[in-house]
PDB file of C-alpha atoms in Angstrom:
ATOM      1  CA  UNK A   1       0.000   0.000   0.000  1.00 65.00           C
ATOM      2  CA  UNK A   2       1.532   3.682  -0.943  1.00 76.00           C
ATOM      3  CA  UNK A   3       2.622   5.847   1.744  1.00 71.00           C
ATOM      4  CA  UNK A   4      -0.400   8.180   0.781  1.00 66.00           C
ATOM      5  CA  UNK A   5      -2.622   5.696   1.437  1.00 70.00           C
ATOM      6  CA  UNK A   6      -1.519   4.395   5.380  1.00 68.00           C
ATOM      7  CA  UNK A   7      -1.865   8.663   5.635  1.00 74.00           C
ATOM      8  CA  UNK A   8      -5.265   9.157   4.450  1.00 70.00           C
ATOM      9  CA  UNK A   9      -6.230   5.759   6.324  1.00 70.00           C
ATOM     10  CA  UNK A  10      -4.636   7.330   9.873  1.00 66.00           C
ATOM     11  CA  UNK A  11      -6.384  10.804   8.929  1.00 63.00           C
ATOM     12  CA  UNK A  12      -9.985   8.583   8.715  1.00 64.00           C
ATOM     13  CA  UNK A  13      -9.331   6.928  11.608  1.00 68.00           C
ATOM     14  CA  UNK A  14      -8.691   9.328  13.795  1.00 62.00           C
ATOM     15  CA  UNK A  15     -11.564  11.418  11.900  1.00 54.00           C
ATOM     16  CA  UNK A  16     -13.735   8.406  13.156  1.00 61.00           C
ATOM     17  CA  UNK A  17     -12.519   8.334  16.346  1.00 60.00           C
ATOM     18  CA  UNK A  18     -12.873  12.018  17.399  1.00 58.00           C
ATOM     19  CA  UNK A  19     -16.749  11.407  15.472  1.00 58.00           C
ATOM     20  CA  UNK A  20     -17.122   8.673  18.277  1.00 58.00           C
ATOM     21  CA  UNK A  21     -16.364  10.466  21.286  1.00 55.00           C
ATOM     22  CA  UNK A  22     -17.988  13.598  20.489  1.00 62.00           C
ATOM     23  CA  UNK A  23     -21.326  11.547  19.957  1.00 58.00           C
ATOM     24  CA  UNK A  24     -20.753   9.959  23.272  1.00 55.00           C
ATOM     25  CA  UNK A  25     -19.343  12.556  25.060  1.00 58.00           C
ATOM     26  CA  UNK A  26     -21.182  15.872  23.983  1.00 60.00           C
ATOM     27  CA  UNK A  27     -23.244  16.095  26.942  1.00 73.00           C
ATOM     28  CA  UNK A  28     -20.496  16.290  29.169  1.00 64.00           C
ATOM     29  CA  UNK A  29     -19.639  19.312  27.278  1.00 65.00           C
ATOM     30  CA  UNK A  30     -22.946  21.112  26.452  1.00 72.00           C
ATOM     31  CA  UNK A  31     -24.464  20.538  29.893  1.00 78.00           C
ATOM     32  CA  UNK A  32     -22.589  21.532  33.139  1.00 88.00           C
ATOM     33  CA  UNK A  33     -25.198  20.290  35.908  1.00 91.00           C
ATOM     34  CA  UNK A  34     -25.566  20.329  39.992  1.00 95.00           C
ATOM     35  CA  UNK A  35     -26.878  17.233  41.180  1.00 95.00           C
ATOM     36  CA  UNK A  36     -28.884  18.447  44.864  1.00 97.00           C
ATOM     37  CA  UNK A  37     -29.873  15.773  47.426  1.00 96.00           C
ATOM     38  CA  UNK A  38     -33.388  14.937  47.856  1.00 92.00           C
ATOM     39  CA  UNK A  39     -33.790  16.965  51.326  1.00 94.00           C
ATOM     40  CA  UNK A  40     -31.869  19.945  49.856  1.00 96.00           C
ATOM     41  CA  UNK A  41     -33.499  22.869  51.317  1.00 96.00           C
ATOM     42  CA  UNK A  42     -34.397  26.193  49.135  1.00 96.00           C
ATOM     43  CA  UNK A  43     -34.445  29.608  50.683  1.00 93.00           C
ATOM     44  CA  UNK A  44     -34.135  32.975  49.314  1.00 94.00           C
ATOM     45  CA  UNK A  45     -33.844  36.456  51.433  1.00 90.00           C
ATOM     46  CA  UNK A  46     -37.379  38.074  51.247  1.00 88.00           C
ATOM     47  CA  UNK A  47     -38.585  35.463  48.829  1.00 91.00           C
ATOM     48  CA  UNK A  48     -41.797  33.228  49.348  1.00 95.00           C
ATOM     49  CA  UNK A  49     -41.468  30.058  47.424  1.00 96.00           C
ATOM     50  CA  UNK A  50     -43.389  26.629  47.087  1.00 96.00           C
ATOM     51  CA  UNK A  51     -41.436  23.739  45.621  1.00 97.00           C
ATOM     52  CA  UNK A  52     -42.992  20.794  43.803  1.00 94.00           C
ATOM     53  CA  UNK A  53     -42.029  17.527  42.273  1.00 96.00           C
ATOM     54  CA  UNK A  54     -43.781  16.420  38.716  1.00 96.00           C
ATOM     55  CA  UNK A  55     -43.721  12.965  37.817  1.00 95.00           C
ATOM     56  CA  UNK A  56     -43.783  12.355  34.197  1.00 94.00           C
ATOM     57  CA  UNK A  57     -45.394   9.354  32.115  1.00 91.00           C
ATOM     58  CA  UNK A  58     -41.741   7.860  31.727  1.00 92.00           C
ATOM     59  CA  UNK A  59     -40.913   7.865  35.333  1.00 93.00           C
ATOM     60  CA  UNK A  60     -39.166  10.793  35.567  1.00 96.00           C
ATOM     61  CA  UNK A  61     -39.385  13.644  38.225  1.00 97.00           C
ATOM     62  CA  UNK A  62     -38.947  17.203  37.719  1.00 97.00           C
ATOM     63  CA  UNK A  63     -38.113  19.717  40.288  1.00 98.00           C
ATOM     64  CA  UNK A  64     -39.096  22.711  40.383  1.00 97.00           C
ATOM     65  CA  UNK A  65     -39.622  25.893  42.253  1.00 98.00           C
ATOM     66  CA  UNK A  66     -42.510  28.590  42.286  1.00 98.00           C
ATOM     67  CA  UNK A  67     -42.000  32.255  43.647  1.00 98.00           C
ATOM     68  CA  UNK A  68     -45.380  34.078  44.692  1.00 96.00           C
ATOM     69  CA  UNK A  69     -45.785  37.371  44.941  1.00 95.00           C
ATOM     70  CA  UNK A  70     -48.960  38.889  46.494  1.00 93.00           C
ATOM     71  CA  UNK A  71     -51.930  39.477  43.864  1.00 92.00           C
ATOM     72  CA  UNK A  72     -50.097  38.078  40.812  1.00 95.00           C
ATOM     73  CA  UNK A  73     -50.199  39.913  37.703  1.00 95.00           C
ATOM     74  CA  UNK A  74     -49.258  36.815  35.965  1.00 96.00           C
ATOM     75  CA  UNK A  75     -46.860  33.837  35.617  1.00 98.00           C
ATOM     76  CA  UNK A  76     -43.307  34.203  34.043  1.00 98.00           C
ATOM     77  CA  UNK A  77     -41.958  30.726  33.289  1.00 98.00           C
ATOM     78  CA  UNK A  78     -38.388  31.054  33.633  1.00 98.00           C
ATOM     79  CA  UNK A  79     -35.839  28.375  31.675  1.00 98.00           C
ATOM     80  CA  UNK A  80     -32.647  29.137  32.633  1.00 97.00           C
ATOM     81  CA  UNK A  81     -29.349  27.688  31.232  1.00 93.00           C
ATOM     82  CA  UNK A  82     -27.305  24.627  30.931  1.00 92.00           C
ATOM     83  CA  UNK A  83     -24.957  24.821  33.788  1.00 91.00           C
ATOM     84  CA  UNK A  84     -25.594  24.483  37.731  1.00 94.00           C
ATOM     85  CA  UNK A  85     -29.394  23.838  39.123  1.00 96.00           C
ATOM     86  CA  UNK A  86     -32.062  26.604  40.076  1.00 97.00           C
ATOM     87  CA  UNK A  87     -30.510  26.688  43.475  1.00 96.00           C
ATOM     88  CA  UNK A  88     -28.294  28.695  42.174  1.00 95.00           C
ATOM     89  CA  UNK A  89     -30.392  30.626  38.975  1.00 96.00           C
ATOM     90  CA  UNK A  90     -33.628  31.070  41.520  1.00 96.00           C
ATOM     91  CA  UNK A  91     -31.795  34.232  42.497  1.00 95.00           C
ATOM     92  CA  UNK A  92     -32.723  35.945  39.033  1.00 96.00           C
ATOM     93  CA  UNK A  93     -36.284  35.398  40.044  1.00 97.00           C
ATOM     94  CA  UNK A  94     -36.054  39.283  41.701  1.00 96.00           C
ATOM     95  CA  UNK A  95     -36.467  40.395  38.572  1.00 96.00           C
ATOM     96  CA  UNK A  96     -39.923  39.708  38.053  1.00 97.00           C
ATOM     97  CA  UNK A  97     -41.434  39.438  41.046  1.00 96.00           C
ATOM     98  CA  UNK A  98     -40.592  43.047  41.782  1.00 94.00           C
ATOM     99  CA  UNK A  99     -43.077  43.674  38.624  1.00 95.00           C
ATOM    100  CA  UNK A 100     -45.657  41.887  40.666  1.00 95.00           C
ATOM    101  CA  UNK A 101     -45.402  38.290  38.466  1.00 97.00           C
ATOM    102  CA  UNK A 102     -45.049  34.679  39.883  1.00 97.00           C
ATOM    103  CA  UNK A 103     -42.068  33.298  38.798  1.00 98.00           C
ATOM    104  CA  UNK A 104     -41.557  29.343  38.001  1.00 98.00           C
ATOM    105  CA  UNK A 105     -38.228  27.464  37.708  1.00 98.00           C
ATOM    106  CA  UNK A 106     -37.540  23.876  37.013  1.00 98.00           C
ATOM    107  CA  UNK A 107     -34.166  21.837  36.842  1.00 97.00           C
ATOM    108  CA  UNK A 108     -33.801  19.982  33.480  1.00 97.00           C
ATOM    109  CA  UNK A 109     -33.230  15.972  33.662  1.00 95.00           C
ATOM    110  CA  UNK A 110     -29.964  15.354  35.705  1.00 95.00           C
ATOM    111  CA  UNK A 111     -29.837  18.749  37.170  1.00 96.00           C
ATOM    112  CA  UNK A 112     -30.564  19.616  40.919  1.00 96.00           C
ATOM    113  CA  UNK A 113     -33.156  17.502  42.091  1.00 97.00           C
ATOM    114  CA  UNK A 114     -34.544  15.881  38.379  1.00 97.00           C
ATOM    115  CA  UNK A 115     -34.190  12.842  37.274  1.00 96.00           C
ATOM    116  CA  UNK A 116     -34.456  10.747  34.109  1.00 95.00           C
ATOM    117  CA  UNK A 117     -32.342  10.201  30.787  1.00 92.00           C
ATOM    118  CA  UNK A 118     -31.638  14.136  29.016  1.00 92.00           C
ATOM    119  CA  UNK A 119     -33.028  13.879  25.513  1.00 91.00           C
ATOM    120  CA  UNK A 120     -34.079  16.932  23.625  1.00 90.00           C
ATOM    121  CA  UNK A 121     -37.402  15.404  22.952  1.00 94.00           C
ATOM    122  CA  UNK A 122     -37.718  14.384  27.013  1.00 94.00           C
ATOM    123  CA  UNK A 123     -36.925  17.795  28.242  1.00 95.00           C
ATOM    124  CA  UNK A 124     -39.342  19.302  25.347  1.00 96.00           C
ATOM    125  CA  UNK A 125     -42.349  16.820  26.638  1.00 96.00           C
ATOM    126  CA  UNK A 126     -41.154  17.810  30.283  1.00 97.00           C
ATOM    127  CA  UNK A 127     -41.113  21.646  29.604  1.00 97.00           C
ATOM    128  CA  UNK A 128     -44.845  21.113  28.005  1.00 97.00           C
ATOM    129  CA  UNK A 129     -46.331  19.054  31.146  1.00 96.00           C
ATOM    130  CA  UNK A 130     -45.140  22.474  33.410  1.00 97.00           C
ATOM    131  CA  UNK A 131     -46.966  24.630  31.148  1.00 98.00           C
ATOM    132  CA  UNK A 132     -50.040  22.437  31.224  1.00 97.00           C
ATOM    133  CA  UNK A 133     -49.808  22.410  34.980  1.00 96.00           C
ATOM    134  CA  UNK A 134     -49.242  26.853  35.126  1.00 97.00           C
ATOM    135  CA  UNK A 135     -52.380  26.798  32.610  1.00 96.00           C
ATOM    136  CA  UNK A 136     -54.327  24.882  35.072  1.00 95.00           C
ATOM    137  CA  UNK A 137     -54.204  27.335  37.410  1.00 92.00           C
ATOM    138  CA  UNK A 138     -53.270  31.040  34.846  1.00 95.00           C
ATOM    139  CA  UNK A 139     -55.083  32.075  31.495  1.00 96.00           C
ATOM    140  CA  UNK A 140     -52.253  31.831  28.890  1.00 96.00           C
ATOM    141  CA  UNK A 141     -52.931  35.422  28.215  1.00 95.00           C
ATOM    142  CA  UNK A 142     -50.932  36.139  31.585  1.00 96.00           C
ATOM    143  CA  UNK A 143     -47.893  34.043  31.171  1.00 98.00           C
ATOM    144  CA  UNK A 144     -44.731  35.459  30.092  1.00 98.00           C
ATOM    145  CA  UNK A 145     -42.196  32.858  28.945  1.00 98.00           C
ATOM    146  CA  UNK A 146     -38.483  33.750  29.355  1.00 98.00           C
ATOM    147  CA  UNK A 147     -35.826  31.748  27.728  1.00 98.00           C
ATOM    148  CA  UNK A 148     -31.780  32.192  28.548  1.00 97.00           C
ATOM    149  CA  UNK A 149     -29.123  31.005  26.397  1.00 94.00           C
ATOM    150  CA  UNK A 150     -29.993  27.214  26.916  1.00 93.00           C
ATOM    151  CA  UNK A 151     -33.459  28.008  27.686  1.00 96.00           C
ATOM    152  CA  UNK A 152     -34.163  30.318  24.705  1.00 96.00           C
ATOM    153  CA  UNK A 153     -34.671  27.149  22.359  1.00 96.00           C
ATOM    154  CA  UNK A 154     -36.613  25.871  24.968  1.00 96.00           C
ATOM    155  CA  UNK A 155     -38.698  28.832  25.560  1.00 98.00           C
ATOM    156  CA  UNK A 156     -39.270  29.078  21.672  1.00 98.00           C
ATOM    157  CA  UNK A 157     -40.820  25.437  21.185  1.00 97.00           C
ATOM    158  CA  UNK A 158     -43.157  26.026  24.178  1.00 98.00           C
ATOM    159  CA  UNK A 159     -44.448  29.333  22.523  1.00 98.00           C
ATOM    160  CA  UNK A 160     -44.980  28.025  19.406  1.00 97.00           C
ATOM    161  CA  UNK A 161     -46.858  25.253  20.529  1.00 97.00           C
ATOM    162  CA  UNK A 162     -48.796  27.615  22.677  1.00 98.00           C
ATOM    163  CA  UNK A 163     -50.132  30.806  23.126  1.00 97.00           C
ATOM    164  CA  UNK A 164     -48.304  32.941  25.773  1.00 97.00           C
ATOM    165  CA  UNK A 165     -48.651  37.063  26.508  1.00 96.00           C
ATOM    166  CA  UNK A 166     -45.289  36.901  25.394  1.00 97.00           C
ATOM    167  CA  UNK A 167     -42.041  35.558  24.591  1.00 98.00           C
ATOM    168  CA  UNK A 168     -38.595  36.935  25.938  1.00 98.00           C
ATOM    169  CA  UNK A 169     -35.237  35.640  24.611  1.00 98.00           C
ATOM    170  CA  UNK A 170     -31.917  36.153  26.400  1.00 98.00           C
ATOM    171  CA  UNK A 171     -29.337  35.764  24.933  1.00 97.00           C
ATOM    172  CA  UNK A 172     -30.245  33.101  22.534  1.00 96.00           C
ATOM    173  CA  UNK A 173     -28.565  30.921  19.329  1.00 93.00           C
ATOM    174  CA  UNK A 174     -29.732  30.031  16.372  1.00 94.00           C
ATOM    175  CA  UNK A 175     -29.620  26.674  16.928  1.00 87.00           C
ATOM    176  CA  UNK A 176     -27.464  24.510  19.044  1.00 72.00           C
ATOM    177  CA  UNK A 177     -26.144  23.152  15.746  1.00 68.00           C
ATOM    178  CA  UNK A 178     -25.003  26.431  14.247  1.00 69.00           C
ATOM    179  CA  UNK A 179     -22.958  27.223  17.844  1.00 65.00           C
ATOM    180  CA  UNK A 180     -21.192  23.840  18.044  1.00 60.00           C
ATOM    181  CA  UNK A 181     -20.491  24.298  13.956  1.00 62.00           C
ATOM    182  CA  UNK A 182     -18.288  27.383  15.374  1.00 59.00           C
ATOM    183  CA  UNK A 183     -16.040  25.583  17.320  1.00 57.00           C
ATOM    184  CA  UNK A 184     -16.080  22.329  14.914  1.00 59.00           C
ATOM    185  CA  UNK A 185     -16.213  23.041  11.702  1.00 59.00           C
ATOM    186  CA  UNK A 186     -15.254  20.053   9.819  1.00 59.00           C
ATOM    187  CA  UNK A 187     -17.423  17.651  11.911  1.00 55.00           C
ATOM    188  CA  UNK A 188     -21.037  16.133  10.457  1.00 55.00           C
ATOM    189  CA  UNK A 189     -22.610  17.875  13.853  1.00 53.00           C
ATOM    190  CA  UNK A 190     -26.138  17.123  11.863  1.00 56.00           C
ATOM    191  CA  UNK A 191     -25.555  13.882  12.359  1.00 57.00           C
ATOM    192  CA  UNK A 192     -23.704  13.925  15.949  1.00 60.00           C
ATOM    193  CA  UNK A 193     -25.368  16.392  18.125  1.00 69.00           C
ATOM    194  CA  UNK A 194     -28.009  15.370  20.236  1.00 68.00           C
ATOM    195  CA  UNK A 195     -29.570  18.503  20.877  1.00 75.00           C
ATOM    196  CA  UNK A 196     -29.802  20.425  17.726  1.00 81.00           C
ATOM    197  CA  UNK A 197     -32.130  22.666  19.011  1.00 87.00           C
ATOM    198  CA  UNK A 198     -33.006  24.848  16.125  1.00 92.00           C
ATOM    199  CA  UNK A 199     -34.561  27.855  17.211  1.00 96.00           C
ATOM    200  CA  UNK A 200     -34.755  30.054  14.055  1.00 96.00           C
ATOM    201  CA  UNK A 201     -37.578  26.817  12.585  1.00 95.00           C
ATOM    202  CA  UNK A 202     -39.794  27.151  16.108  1.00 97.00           C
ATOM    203  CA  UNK A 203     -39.635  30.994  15.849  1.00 98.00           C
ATOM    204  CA  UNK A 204     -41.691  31.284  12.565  1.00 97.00           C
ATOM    205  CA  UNK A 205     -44.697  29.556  14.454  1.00 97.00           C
ATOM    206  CA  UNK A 206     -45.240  31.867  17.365  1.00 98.00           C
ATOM    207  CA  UNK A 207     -47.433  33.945  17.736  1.00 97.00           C
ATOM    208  CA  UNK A 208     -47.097  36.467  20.158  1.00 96.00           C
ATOM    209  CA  UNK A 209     -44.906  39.218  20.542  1.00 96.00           C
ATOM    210  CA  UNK A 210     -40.937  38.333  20.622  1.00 98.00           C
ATOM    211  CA  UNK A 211     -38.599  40.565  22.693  1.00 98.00           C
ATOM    212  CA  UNK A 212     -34.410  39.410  22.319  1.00 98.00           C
ATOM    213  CA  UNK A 213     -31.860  40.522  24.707  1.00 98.00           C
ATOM    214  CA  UNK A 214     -28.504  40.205  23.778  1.00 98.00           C
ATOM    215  CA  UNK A 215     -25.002  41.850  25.038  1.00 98.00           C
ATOM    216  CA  UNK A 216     -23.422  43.252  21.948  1.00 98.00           C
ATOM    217  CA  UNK A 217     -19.608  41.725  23.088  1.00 98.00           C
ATOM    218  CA  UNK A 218     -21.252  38.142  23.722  1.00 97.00           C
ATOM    219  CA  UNK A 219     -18.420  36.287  22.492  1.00 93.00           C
ATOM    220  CA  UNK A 220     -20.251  32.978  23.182  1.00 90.00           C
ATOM    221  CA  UNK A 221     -23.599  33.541  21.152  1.00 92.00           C
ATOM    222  CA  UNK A 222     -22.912  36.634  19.233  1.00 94.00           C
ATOM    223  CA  UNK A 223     -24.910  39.122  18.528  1.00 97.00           C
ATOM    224  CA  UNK A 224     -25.365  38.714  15.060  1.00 96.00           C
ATOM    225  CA  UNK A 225     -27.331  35.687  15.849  1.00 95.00           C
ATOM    226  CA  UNK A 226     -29.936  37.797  17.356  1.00 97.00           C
ATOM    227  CA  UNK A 227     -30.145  40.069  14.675  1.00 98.00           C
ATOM    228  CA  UNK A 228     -30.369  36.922  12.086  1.00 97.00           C
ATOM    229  CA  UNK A 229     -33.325  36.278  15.034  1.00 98.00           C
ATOM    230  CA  UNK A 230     -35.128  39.215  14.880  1.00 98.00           C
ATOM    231  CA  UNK A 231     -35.480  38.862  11.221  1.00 98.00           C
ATOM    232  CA  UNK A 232     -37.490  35.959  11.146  1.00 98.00           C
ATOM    233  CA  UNK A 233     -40.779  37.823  12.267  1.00 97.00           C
ATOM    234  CA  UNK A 234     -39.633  41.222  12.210  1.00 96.00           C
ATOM    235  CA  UNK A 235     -43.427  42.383  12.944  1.00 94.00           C
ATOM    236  CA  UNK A 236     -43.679  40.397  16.100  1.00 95.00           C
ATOM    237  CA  UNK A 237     -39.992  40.974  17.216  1.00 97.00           C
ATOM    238  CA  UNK A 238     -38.313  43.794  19.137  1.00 97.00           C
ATOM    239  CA  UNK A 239     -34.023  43.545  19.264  1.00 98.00           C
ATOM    240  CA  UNK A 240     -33.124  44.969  22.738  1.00 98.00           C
ATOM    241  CA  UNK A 241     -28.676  45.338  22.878  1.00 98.00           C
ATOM    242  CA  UNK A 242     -27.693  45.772  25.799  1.00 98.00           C
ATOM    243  CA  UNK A 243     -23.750  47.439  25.046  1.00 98.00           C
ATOM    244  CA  UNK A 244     -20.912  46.107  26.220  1.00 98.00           C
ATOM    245  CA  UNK A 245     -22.728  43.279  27.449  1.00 97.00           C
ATOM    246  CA  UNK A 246     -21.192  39.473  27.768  1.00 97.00           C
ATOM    247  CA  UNK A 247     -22.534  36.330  27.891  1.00 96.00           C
ATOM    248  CA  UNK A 248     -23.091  35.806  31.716  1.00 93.00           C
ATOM    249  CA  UNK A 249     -23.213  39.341  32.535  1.00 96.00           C
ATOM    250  CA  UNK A 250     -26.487  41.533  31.863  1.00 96.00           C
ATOM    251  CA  UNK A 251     -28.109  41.557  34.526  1.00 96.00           C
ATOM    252  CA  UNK A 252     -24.811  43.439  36.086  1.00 96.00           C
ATOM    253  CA  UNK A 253     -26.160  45.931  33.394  1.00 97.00           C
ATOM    254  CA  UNK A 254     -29.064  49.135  34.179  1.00 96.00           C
ATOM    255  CA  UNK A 255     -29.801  48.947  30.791  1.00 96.00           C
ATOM    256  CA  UNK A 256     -30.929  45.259  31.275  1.00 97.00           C
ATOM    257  CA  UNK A 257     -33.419  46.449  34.221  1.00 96.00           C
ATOM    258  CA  UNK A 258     -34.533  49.259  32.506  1.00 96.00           C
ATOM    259  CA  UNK A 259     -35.674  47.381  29.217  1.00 96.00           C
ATOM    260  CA  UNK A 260     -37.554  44.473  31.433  1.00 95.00           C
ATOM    261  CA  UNK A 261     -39.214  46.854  33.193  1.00 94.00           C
ATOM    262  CA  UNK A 262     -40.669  48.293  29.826  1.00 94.00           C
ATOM    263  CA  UNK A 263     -40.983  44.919  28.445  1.00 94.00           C
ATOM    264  CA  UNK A 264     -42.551  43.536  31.985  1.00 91.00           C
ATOM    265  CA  UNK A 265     -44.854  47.108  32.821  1.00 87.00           C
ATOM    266  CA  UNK A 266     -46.106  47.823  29.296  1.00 78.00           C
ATOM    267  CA  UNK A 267     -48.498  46.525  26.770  1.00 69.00           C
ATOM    268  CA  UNK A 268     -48.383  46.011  23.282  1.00 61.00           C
ATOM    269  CA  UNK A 269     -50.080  48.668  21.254  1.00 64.00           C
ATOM    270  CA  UNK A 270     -50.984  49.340  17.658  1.00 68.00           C
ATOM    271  CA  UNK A 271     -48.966  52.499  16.299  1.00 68.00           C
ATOM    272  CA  UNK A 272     -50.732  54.482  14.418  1.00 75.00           C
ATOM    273  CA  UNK A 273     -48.577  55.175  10.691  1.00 75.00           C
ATOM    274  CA  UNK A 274     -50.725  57.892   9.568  1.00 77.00           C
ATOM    275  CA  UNK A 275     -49.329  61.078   8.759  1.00 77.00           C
ATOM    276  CA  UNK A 276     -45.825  59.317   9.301  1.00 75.00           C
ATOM    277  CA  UNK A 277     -42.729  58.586   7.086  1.00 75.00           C
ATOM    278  CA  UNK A 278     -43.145  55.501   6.615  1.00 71.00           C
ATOM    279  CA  UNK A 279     -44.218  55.418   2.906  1.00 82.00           C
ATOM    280  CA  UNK A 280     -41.332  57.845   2.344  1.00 85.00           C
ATOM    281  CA  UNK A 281     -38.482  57.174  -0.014  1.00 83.00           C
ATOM    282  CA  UNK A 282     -35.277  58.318  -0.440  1.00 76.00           C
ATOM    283  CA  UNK A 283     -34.281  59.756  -3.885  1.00 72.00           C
ATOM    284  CA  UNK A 284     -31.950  57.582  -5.651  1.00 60.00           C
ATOM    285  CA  UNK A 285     -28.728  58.973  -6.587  1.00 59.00           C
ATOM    286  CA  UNK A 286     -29.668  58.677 -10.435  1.00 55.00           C
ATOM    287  CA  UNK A 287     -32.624  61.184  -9.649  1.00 50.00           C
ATOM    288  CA  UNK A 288     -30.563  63.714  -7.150  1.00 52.00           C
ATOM    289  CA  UNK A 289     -28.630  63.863 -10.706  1.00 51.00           C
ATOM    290  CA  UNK A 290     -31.276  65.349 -12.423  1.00 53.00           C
ATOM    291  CA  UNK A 291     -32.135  67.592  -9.836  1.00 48.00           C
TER     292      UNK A 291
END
């Protein structure tokens, strides 16, 4: 056999291997959980919370957490991201009960208190037995979902299933796919990665209003992938930046505050166009010629 050929035989094999263990071994790296023992106790300073356990119809239990406020304007249903349990995340839940909103947080399979095998089509069913459970109890028309990094996809496939006030995206990718394509760019990730999570297919189906959040010097999820985002249902979708924001960091941010208090204290309303601009156009360059 030619030299070439023991070469391009080493360069497949090891193409194969890497293939392998990045099948096997991808949730190691996409998912960074906290595992909590059963008689864990939550508490948060000046926070009144219920915790629950949901069973599902494979088994499974979910843990989760529910922080009341008095007189409830509504339900947000938080999904936070892929690293720790809501142990630690439950102390973003300020941020909306301050508004006057309930605020409910589960752990994902394998994180804090939940059990079961992870499988994007487990968590999906899991995510959509909570919801039932907040609708039970909360017309849709007050419940706010609110998706994180992780959580965004999430957030997106319960909204356009359902039929939420709203839908609020922070910090979210494209799809799961598109990030790991980044950082692996000659791997057949269509065929590897477990959790594809596309987000830019769900978004064309929802049908509420569509607020993104995103730190302009994200250098995980950049930026640009919320703009690519917001230009799926451009009618539906307001781009918030928050500048000079990272990844991890905007709620370290006023600006962050400031636009969820207009997203969380205002209602949508229809602008009226007439009289406006907005049929305007600018003269070409051929016509300013003429002139």
């Amino acid at each position: 056999m030619p030299y070439w050929a023991y070469i391009c035989l080493l360069i497949l094999a090891i193409y194969v291997v890497i293939s392998v263990l990045l099948f096997f071994l991808q949730d190691y790296f996409m998912f960074k959980p906290e595992k909590l023992p059963e008689n864990f106790h939550f508490h948060y300073d000046n926070q009144e919370i219920e915790e629950y356990n949901v069973e599902t119809r494979d088994g499974a239990v979910i843990n989760g957490l529910r922080f009341k406020t008095q007189e409830p304007k509504g339900v947000v249903f938080y999904l936070k991201g892929n690293s720790k349990s809501i142990k630690g995340w439950g102390k973003f839940a300020v941020d909306f009960t301050r508004h006057g909103y309930d605020v409910v947080m589960v752990d994902y399979r394998g994180f804090g208190k939940s059990t079961g095998k992870r499988t994007q089509k487990a968590v999906k069913r899991d995510l959509q037995v909570i919801y039932n459970k907040i609708k039970e109890n909360v017309s849709e028309k007050y419940i706010i979902l609110y998706g994180r990094s992780l959580g965004s996809g999430f957030a997106t496939k319960l909204a356009s299933m359902n039929h939420p006030r709203m839908l609020i995206l922070d910090a979210p990718y494209y799809s799961l796919s598109k990030v790991a394509k980044r950082y692996l760019p000659f791997m057949p990730l269509s065929v590897l990665i477990k959790f594809p999570m596309p987000t830019y297919k769900w978004l064309q189906y929802v049908q509420c209003p569509v607020h993104i959040i995103h730190g302009t010097d994200d250098k995980l999820i950049p930026f640009k992938t919320s703009v690519k985002l917001s230009k799926i249902q451009p009618k539906r979708t307001t781009l918030h930046s928050i500048i000079g924001g990272g990844h991890k960091n905007l709620n370290t941010f006023e600006s962050y505050h400031k636009i969820l208090e207009e997203i969380m204290t205002s209602r949508p309303k229809e602008v009226n166009l007439k009289g406006s601009s907005i049929d305007v156009q600018h003269d070409s360059k051929k016509a300013n010629a003429k002139a």
